[in-house]
CSV table of C-alpha atoms in Angstrom, one decimal:
chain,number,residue,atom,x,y,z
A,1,UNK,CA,86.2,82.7,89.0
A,2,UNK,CA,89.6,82.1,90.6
A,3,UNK,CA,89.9,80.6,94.4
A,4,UNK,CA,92.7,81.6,96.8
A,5,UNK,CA,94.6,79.1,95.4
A,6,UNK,CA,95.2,80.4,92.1
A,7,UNK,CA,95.7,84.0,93.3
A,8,UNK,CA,98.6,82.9,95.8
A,9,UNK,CA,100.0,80.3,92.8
A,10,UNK,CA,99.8,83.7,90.1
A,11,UNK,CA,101.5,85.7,93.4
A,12,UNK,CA,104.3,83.3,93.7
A,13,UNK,CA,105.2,82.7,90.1
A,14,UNK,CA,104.8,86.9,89.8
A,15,UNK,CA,105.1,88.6,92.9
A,16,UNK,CA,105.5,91.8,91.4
A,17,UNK,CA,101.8,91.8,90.0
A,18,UNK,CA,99.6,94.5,91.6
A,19,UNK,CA,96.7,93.4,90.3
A,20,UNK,CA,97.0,89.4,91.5
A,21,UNK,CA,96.8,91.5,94.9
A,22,UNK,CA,94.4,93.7,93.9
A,23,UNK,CA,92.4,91.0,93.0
A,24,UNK,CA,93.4,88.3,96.0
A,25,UNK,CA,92.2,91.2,98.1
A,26,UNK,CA,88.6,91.2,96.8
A,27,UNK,CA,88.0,87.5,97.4
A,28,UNK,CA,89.4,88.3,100.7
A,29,UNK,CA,87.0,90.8,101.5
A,30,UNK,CA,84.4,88.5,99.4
A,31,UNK,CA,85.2,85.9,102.6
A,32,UNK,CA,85.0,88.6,105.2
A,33,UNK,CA,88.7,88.6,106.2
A,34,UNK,CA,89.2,92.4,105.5
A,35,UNK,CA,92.8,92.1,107.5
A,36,UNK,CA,93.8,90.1,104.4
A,37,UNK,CA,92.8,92.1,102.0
A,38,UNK,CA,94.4,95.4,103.5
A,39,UNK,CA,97.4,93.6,103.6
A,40,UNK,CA,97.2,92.8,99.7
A,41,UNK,CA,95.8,95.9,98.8
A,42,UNK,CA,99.3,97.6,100.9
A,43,UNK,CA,101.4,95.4,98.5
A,44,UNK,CA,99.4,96.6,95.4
A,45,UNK,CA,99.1,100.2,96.5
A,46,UNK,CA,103.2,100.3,96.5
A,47,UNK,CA,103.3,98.1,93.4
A,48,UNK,CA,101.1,100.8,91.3
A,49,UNK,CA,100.1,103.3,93.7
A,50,UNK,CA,98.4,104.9,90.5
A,51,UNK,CA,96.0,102.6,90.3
A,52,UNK,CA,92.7,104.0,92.2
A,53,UNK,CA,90.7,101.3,92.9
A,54,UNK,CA,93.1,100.1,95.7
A,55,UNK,CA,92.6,102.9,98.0
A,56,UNK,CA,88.2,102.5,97.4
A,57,UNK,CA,88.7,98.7,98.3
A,58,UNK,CA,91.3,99.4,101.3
A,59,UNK,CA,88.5,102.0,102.9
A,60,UNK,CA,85.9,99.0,102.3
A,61,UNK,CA,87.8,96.9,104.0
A,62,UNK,CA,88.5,98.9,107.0
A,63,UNK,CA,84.9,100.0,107.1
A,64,UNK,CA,84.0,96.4,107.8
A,65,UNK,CA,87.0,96.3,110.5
A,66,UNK,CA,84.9,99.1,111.9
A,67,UNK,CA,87.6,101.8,111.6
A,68,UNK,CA,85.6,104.5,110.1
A,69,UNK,CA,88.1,107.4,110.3
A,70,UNK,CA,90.5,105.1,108.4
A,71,UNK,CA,88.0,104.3,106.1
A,72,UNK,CA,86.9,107.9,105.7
A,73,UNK,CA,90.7,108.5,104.9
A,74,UNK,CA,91.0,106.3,102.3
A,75,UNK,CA,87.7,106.7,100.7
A,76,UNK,CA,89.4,110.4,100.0
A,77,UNK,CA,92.4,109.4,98.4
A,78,UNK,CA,90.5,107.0,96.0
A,79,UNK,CA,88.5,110.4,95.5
A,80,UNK,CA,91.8,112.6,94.7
């Protein structure tokens, strides 16, 4: 699987690539560093706000921040 450092390498050769994000985000929340990944996942979101799984991993994310009513929120978008 890819490390951090190949997700920010594809990022900076591509920065317009939702899903190096998308995916940088999981390994983020893989570590437990869900402020990372909700900053990715942001980027993504407005890269291809089409793409659903964003919004699921975002509400993970701040579920483990412990923002439930955030959560919540996002959980429902993912659901729309």
């Amino acid at each position: 699987t890819k490390g951090l450092a190949d997700y920010n390498k594809s990022i900076e050769l591509k920065n317009n690539d939702f899903e190096a994000y998308y995916y940088r985000a999981e390994l983020y929340l893989r570590q437990n560093s869900p402020r990372g990944a909700i900053s990715d996942l942001n980027i993504s979101i407005k890269l291809n706000p089409n793409f659903a799984e964003n919004y699921f991993q975002r509400a993970i994310a701040h579920e483990k921040l412990g923002e439930v009513a955030k959560a919540e929120k996002k959980q429902k978008k993912y659901e729309e």
